[in-house]
Coordinates of C-alpha atoms and ligand atoms in Angstrom, one line a residue:
M1 CA 113.1 104.8 39.7
G2 CA 110.5 102.3 40.8
K3 CA 113.3 99.7 41.3
T4 CA 115.3 102.1 43.5
I5 CA 112.3 102.8 45.6
L6 CA 111.6 99.1 46.0
L7 CA 115.2 98.4 46.9
L8 CA 115.1 101.3 49.4
V9 CA 111.9 100.0 51.0
A10 CA 113.5 96.5 51.2
V11 CA 116.6 97.8 52.9
V12 CA 114.6 99.7 55.4
L13 CA 112.4 96.7 56.2
V14 CA 115.4 94.4 56.6
A15 CA 117.1 96.9 58.8
Y16 CA 114.0 97.4 60.9
Y17 CA 113.3 93.8 61.4
V18 CA 116.8 92.4 61.7
Y19 CA 118.6 95.2 63.5
V20 CA 117.7 95.1 67.2
P21 CA 120.1 97.1 69.3
L22 CA 121.1 94.4 71.8
P23 CA 123.1 95.2 74.9
G24 CA 126.8 94.4 74.3
D25 CA 127.3 91.7 76.8
I26 CA 124.5 89.4 75.6
E27 CA 125.7 85.9 74.5
E28 CA 125.0 84.4 71.2
P29 CA 123.7 87.8 69.8
W30 CA 123.2 86.5 66.2
K31 CA 121.1 83.7 67.4
L32 CA 119.0 86.0 69.6
M33 CA 118.6 88.5 66.8
L34 CA 117.2 85.8 64.6
Q35 CA 114.8 84.9 67.3
T36 CA 113.7 88.5 68.0
T37 CA 113.4 89.1 64.3
R38 CA 111.0 86.2 63.9
L39 CA 109.0 87.5 66.9
K40 CA 108.9 91.0 65.5
V41 CA 107.6 89.9 62.2
M42 CA 105.0 87.8 63.8
M43 CA 103.8 90.4 66.4
D44 CA 103.5 93.1 63.5
L45 CA 101.4 90.7 61.4
V46 CA 99.3 89.9 64.4
S47 CA 98.9 93.7 65.3
F48 CA 97.9 94.3 61.7
A49 CA 95.2 91.6 61.8
E50 CA 93.9 93.2 65.0
L51 CA 93.9 96.7 63.4
L52 CA 91.9 95.3 60.5
G53 CA 89.4 93.9 63.0
I54 CA 90.2 90.3 61.9
N55 CA 91.1 88.9 65.3
H56 CA 92.1 89.8 68.9
Y57 CA 95.8 90.0 69.1
M58 CA 96.3 87.5 71.8
D59 CA 93.9 85.0 70.2
T60 CA 95.9 85.1 67.0
I61 CA 99.1 84.4 68.9
Q62 CA 97.4 81.6 70.8
I63 CA 96.5 79.9 67.5
L64 CA 100.1 80.2 66.3
M65 CA 101.5 78.8 69.5
K66 CA 99.1 75.8 69.3
F67 CA 101.6 74.3 66.7
Q68 CA 104.4 74.2 69.3
E69 CA 102.5 72.1 71.7
L70 CA 103.3 68.4 72.3
P71 CA 101.0 65.6 73.5
A72 CA 101.7 64.0 76.8
T73 CA 104.4 61.4 75.9
S74 CA 106.3 59.2 78.4
D75 CA 109.9 58.6 77.8
E76 CA 112.3 56.0 79.3
N77 CA 112.7 57.9 82.5
V78 CA 109.5 59.8 83.1
T79 CA 105.8 58.8 82.9
V80 CA 103.8 61.8 81.6
T81 CA 100.0 62.0 81.8
D82 CA 97.4 64.7 81.3
T83 CA 94.6 64.9 83.7
A84 CA 92.5 67.4 85.6
F85 CA 92.7 68.6 89.2
N86 CA 89.6 70.2 90.4
S87 CA 88.6 70.4 86.7
V88 CA 91.8 72.3 85.9
P89 CA 93.9 70.7 83.2
V90 CA 97.3 69.6 84.5
R91 CA 100.2 67.5 83.2
I92 CA 102.0 65.2 85.6
Y93 CA 105.5 64.0 85.4
V94 CA 106.4 60.9 87.6
P95 CA 110.0 59.5 87.5
K96 CA 110.1 55.8 86.4
R97 CA 113.0 54.7 88.6
K98 CA 112.1 53.0 91.8
S99 CA 112.2 55.0 94.9
E100 CA 112.5 53.8 98.5
S101 CA 111.3 57.0 100.0
L102 CA 108.7 59.6 99.2
R103 CA 109.6 62.1 96.5
R104 CA 109.9 65.9 96.2
G105 CA 106.8 67.6 94.6
L106 CA 107.1 70.7 92.4
F107 CA 104.0 72.6 91.3
F108 CA 104.9 74.5 88.1
I109 CA 103.0 77.4 86.4
H110 CA 103.9 78.5 82.9
G111 CA 104.3 82.1 81.7
G112 CA 102.8 84.0 78.8
G113 CA 101.4 87.1 80.3
W114 CA 98.1 85.5 81.6
C115 CA 97.1 85.4 77.8
L116 CA 99.5 82.8 76.2
G117 CA 101.2 79.6 76.8
S118 CA 100.5 76.1 78.0
N119 CA 102.1 73.3 79.9
A120 CA 102.2 71.4 76.6
L121 CA 104.6 73.9 74.9
L122 CA 107.9 72.3 73.9
E123 CA 110.0 74.4 76.3
Y124 CA 107.8 73.8 79.4
D125 CA 107.4 70.1 78.6
L126 CA 111.2 69.7 78.4
L127 CA 111.7 71.7 81.5
A128 CA 109.2 69.7 83.6
R129 CA 110.8 66.5 82.3
Q130 CA 114.2 67.7 83.4
I131 CA 113.1 68.7 86.9
A132 CA 111.3 65.3 87.3
E133 CA 114.4 63.4 86.2
R134 CA 117.2 65.6 87.8
L135 CA 115.5 66.1 91.1
D136 CA 113.7 62.8 91.2
A137 CA 110.6 64.9 91.7
V138 CA 106.9 64.6 90.8
V139 CA 106.2 67.6 88.7
L140 CA 102.8 68.9 88.4
S141 CA 102.5 71.4 85.5
T142 CA 99.3 73.3 85.5
N143 CA 97.2 75.1 82.9
Y144 CA 94.8 77.9 83.6
G145 CA 92.1 79.9 81.8
L146 CA 93.8 82.6 79.5
A147 CA 92.8 86.1 78.5
P148 CA 91.1 87.5 76.6
K149 CA 88.6 84.7 77.1
Y150 CA 89.1 84.7 80.8
H151 CA 90.3 87.6 83.0
F152 CA 91.4 88.0 86.6
P153 CA 90.7 86.3 89.0
R154 CA 90.1 83.3 86.8
Q155 CA 93.8 82.6 86.2
F156 CA 94.6 82.9 89.9
E157 CA 91.6 80.8 90.9
D158 CA 92.4 78.0 88.4
V159 CA 96.0 77.8 89.7
Y160 CA 94.9 77.9 93.3
D161 CA 92.2 75.3 92.9
A162 CA 94.8 72.9 91.1
L163 CA 97.3 73.6 93.9
R164 CA 94.9 72.9 96.7
W165 CA 93.9 69.7 95.0
F166 CA 97.5 68.6 94.7
L167 CA 98.2 69.4 98.3
Q168 CA 95.6 67.1 99.7
E169 CA 97.1 64.3 101.8
D170 CA 95.6 61.4 99.7
I171 CA 96.6 63.0 96.4
L172 CA 100.2 63.5 97.5
E173 CA 100.2 59.9 98.8
R174 CA 98.8 58.6 95.5
Y175 CA 101.8 60.2 93.7
G176 CA 104.3 59.3 96.4
V177 CA 105.1 62.9 97.3
D178 CA 106.5 63.9 100.6
P179 CA 104.2 66.5 102.1
Q180 CA 107.2 68.2 103.8
R181 CA 109.0 68.7 100.4
V182 CA 106.5 70.5 98.1
G183 CA 107.4 73.6 96.3
V184 CA 105.8 76.1 93.9
S185 CA 107.4 77.7 90.9
G186 CA 106.8 79.6 87.7
D187 CA 108.3 82.0 85.2
S188 CA 107.1 85.4 84.3
A189 CA 103.3 85.5 84.6
G190 CA 103.7 82.0 86.1
G191 CA 106.0 83.5 88.7
N192 CA 103.3 86.1 89.4
L193 CA 100.9 83.3 90.0
A194 CA 103.3 81.3 92.0
A195 CA 104.0 84.2 94.3
A196 CA 100.3 84.9 94.6
V197 CA 99.2 81.4 95.5
A198 CA 102.1 81.0 97.9
Q199 CA 100.8 84.1 99.8
Q200 CA 97.2 82.7 99.7
I201 CA 98.2 79.2 101.0
V202 CA 99.7 80.6 104.3
Q203 CA 96.4 82.3 105.0
D204 CA 94.2 79.4 104.2
P205 CA 93.1 77.4 107.3
D206 CA 91.9 74.5 105.1
V207 CA 95.3 73.7 103.7
K208 CA 97.4 71.6 106.0
T209 CA 100.4 71.0 103.8
K210 CA 102.9 74.0 104.0
L211 CA 105.0 74.8 100.9
K212 CA 108.7 74.4 101.5
V213 CA 110.0 76.7 98.8
Q214 CA 108.9 79.2 96.1
A215 CA 111.1 79.6 93.1
L216 CA 110.2 82.6 91.0
V217 CA 111.7 83.1 87.6
Y218 CA 111.6 86.8 86.5
P219 CA 108.2 87.2 88.1
A220 CA 105.7 90.1 87.3
L221 CA 104.7 91.4 90.8
Q222 CA 102.9 94.7 90.4
A223 CA 100.8 96.8 88.0
L224 CA 100.7 100.1 90.0
D225 CA 103.8 101.8 88.8
M226 CA 104.6 101.2 85.1
N227 CA 107.4 103.7 85.1
L228 CA 110.1 101.8 87.1
P229 CA 113.7 102.3 85.9
S230 CA 113.5 98.8 84.2
Y231 CA 110.4 100.0 82.3
Q232 CA 112.1 103.1 81.3
E233 CA 115.2 101.4 80.1
G234 CA 113.2 98.5 78.6
L235 CA 112.7 100.0 75.1
Y236 CA 115.9 98.3 74.1
F237 CA 115.4 95.0 75.8
P238 CA 114.9 91.9 73.8
I239 CA 111.7 89.8 73.6
L240 CA 109.4 91.6 76.1
S241 CA 108.9 95.4 75.6
P242 CA 107.4 97.7 78.1
L243 CA 104.5 98.2 75.6
L244 CA 103.8 94.5 75.4
M245 CA 104.1 94.1 79.2
T246 CA 101.6 96.8 79.7
R247 CA 99.2 95.1 77.2
F248 CA 99.6 91.8 79.1
W249 CA 98.8 93.5 82.5
S250 CA 95.8 95.3 81.2
E251 CA 94.6 92.2 79.4
Y252 CA 94.8 90.3 82.6
F253 CA 91.9 92.5 83.9
T254 CA 90.0 93.5 80.9
T255 CA 89.9 93.7 77.1
D256 CA 88.7 97.4 77.4
R257 CA 91.7 99.2 76.2
T258 CA 91.1 102.4 78.2
L259 CA 92.9 100.6 81.1
E260 CA 95.9 100.0 78.9
K261 CA 95.9 103.7 77.9
A262 CA 95.7 104.9 81.5
M263 CA 98.5 102.4 82.5
L264 CA 100.7 103.8 79.6
L265 CA 100.4 107.2 81.1
N266 CA 100.9 105.7 84.5
Q267 CA 97.7 107.4 85.7
H268 CA 95.5 104.4 86.5
V269 CA 95.6 104.3 90.3
P270 CA 93.0 106.5 91.9
M271 CA 93.8 108.9 94.7
E272 CA 92.1 106.9 97.4
S273 CA 94.5 104.0 96.7
S274 CA 97.7 106.0 96.7
H275 CA 98.7 104.5 100.1
L276 CA 99.6 101.4 98.1
F277 CA 102.5 103.2 96.3
Q278 CA 104.7 102.6 99.4
F279 CA 104.7 98.9 98.4
V280 CA 106.0 99.5 95.0
N281 CA 108.1 102.5 95.7
W282 CA 111.3 101.9 93.8
S283 CA 113.0 104.9 95.4
S284 CA 113.0 103.1 98.8
L285 CA 113.0 99.4 97.6
L286 CA 115.6 99.2 94.8
P287 CA 119.3 98.8 95.6
E288 CA 121.3 102.0 94.8
R289 CA 122.9 100.8 91.5
Y290 CA 119.5 100.3 89.9
K291 CA 118.2 103.7 90.8
K292 CA 121.2 105.5 89.3
G293 CA 120.2 108.3 86.8
Y294 CA 116.5 108.0 87.5
F295 CA 114.4 110.3 89.5
Y296 CA 111.5 109.0 91.5
K297 CA 108.2 110.5 90.7
S298 CA 105.1 109.0 92.3
P299 CA 102.5 108.1 89.7
T300 CA 99.8 110.6 89.0
P301 CA 96.5 109.6 90.6
G302 CA 93.8 108.8 88.0
S303 CA 90.0 108.8 88.2
S304 CA 88.4 106.1 90.4
E305 CA 86.2 104.9 87.5
L306 CA 88.8 102.4 86.2
S307 CA 89.5 100.8 89.5
K308 CA 85.7 100.6 90.2
K309 CA 85.3 98.7 86.9
Y310 CA 88.5 96.7 87.2
P311 CA 89.5 96.4 90.8
G312 CA 91.8 93.5 90.0
F313 CA 94.8 95.7 89.3
L314 CA 94.8 96.8 92.9
D315 CA 94.3 93.3 94.3
V316 CA 97.2 91.6 96.0
K317 CA 96.2 88.3 94.3
A318 CA 97.3 90.0 91.0
C319 CA 100.1 92.1 92.5
P320 CA 101.9 90.1 95.2
L321 CA 104.1 93.2 96.0
L322 CA 101.1 94.7 97.7
A323 CA 101.1 92.1 100.6
N324 CA 101.9 93.4 103.9
D325 CA 105.1 92.4 105.9
N326 CA 103.1 90.1 108.2
I327 CA 102.1 88.0 105.2
L328 CA 105.4 88.1 103.6
S329 CA 107.1 87.0 106.8
Q330 CA 105.2 83.7 106.7
L331 CA 106.4 82.8 103.2
P332 CA 108.7 79.9 102.5
R333 CA 112.3 79.9 101.5
T334 CA 112.5 81.8 98.2
Y335 CA 114.6 81.7 95.0
I336 CA 114.3 84.6 92.7
I337 CA 115.8 85.1 89.2
T338 CA 116.0 88.6 87.9
C339 CA 117.7 89.6 84.7
Q340 CA 119.5 92.8 84.0
Y341 CA 117.8 93.4 80.6
D342 CA 114.3 92.7 81.6
V343 CA 111.3 95.1 82.0
L344 CA 110.3 93.0 85.0
R345 CA 113.7 93.3 86.7
D346 CA 112.6 95.8 89.3
D347 CA 109.5 93.9 90.3
G348 CA 111.7 91.0 91.2
L349 CA 114.4 93.2 92.9
M350 CA 111.9 94.9 95.1
Y351 CA 110.2 91.6 96.1
A352 CA 113.6 90.2 97.0
M353 CA 114.2 93.2 99.1
R354 CA 110.9 93.2 100.8
L355 CA 111.0 89.5 101.6
Q356 CA 114.5 89.8 103.1
N357 CA 113.3 92.8 105.1
A358 CA 110.4 90.5 106.4
G359 CA 112.9 87.9 107.5
V360 CA 112.4 85.3 104.7
H361 CA 115.4 83.3 103.6
V362 CA 116.0 84.5 100.0
T363 CA 118.4 83.4 97.3
H364 CA 118.6 86.1 94.8
H365 CA 120.2 85.2 91.5
H366 CA 120.6 88.3 89.3
V367 CA 121.8 87.6 85.9
E368 CA 123.9 90.4 84.5
N369 CA 123.6 89.5 80.8
G370 CA 120.2 88.0 81.2
F371 CA 116.9 89.1 79.6
H372 CA 113.3 88.1 79.8
G373 CA 112.6 84.6 78.4
A374 CA 116.2 83.5 78.8
F375 CA 115.2 80.8 81.1
T376 CA 113.1 78.8 78.6
L377 CA 114.8 79.8 75.3
H378 CA 115.4 76.2 74.0
G379 CA 118.9 75.7 72.6
F380 CA 120.5 78.9 74.1
K381 CA 123.5 78.6 76.3
I382 CA 122.1 81.0 78.8
S383 CA 118.9 78.9 79.2
Y384 CA 121.0 75.8 80.0
R385 CA 123.0 77.8 82.6
L386 CA 120.0 79.4 84.3
Q387 CA 118.1 76.1 84.4
N388 CA 121.2 74.3 85.9
Q389 CA 121.4 76.9 88.7
Y390 CA 117.7 76.6 89.3
F391 CA 118.0 72.8 89.5
S392 CA 121.0 73.0 92.0
W393 CA 119.1 75.4 94.2
L394 CA 116.0 73.1 94.2
M395 CA 118.3 70.1 94.8
E396 CA 119.6 71.8 97.9
N397 CA 116.5 73.4 99.3
L398 CA 113.5 71.3 98.3
Ligands
NAG401 C1 117.1 59.0 80.8 O1 118.1 59.0 81.7 C2 119.4 58.6 81.3 C3 120.3 58.5 82.5 O2 120.2 59.7 83.3 C4 119.9 59.6 80.2 O3 121.2 59.3 79.7 C5 118.8 59.7 79.1 O4 119.2 60.6 78.2 C6 117.5 59.9 79.6 N1 116.6 59.8 78.5 C7 115.8 60.9 78.2 C8 114.8 60.6 77.1 O5 115.8 62.0 78.7
NAG402 C1 109.0 106.8 98.1 O1 110.2 106.7 98.8 C2 110.9 107.9 98.9 C3 112.4 107.7 99.5 O2 112.3 106.8 100.6 C4 110.1 109.0 99.8 O3 110.8 110.2 99.8 C5 108.7 109.1 99.0 O4 107.9 109.9 99.9 C6 108.1 107.8 98.9 N1 106.9 108.0 98.1 C7 105.7 107.2 98.3 C8 104.6 107.5 97.4 O5 105.7 106.3 99.1

């Protein structure tokens, strides 16, 4: 009897952890399933530790991720150094081969929900090396203060300070970067920060260097409506669930979980801010095919207590979709990757639409069998393909 129960429990556990209903057209499904199983086990252990009051969820994951960081190590093609720009830690990649002319410069911002990650993680280090080598570019990969230790606007400000430092004439000159060919890029929360600083730069009279491009990889762009079709569908998307995304968003602003609870009910935006819904209105901003089967319901206005305490979630520096058309129209040439099976899909789709409407040159690359994280999933075919397309776009446009 005891054995049977044990066996049953084992079968249920294995089924729960290994079986992830992946969409049918995803490549290398077994490999991805293995990856998501590992993630699921880790996340559940980490949640359990939080439940017991041992450690904050994000802090524990940060500790685990430390093991995947690499020191700054030059190779035969690229010189890699860690330094600080305006006291923000950055890693710089400079190609070793001789260059007759000034180089492209790319300012890169890693993802991780404003809580996790580092420029030293294996996948970001490899990516930055590849960009430096393939594009003959100087790559500046920045870090920034992470939640729960730091909240908005710290992440934004760190990135902005480092970018402004990089864009100074004498700094660009020191690294041999052409001031006419500097771009900004990032994935996920890094894409959010890239979009936010690109908007800030065009309004900053102190910054003389203009950005030539922004390349946004499945960026997070708004925290006002957590019930977009991609959030509703997202229960079965790999790697990033709507629940985790909501946790990341709320954690960006505060560790007080009442904000997260209100976000999950989609009742966090107060009545007096309801005019902002027009900027994230998927009913008017999504292409027809993504609206199919969903009915638009404007989020229910909540109390103004939360937004008084944590005004960040209504700030355009956190939610670049809230920018007006005048600001958008001044933005540089844009590359956006969105993935079909990604909670953040509709954020990217709406931004692409709004930028195009504002007259910005946009190359929108929608990946039909893509999912969140695909860009940096080391060793996966899809990652290789997405990165190659990203390199070619930069090669042509930066
Ligand atoms: C350096 O560049 C050469 C030529 O492009 C390439 O074959 C080699 O793999 C590169 N080395 C590293 C460490 O990436
Ligand atoms: C959203 O867009 C739809 C369709 O264009 C419109 O009917 C609705 O009033 C809009 N709602 C808000 C809150 O902007």
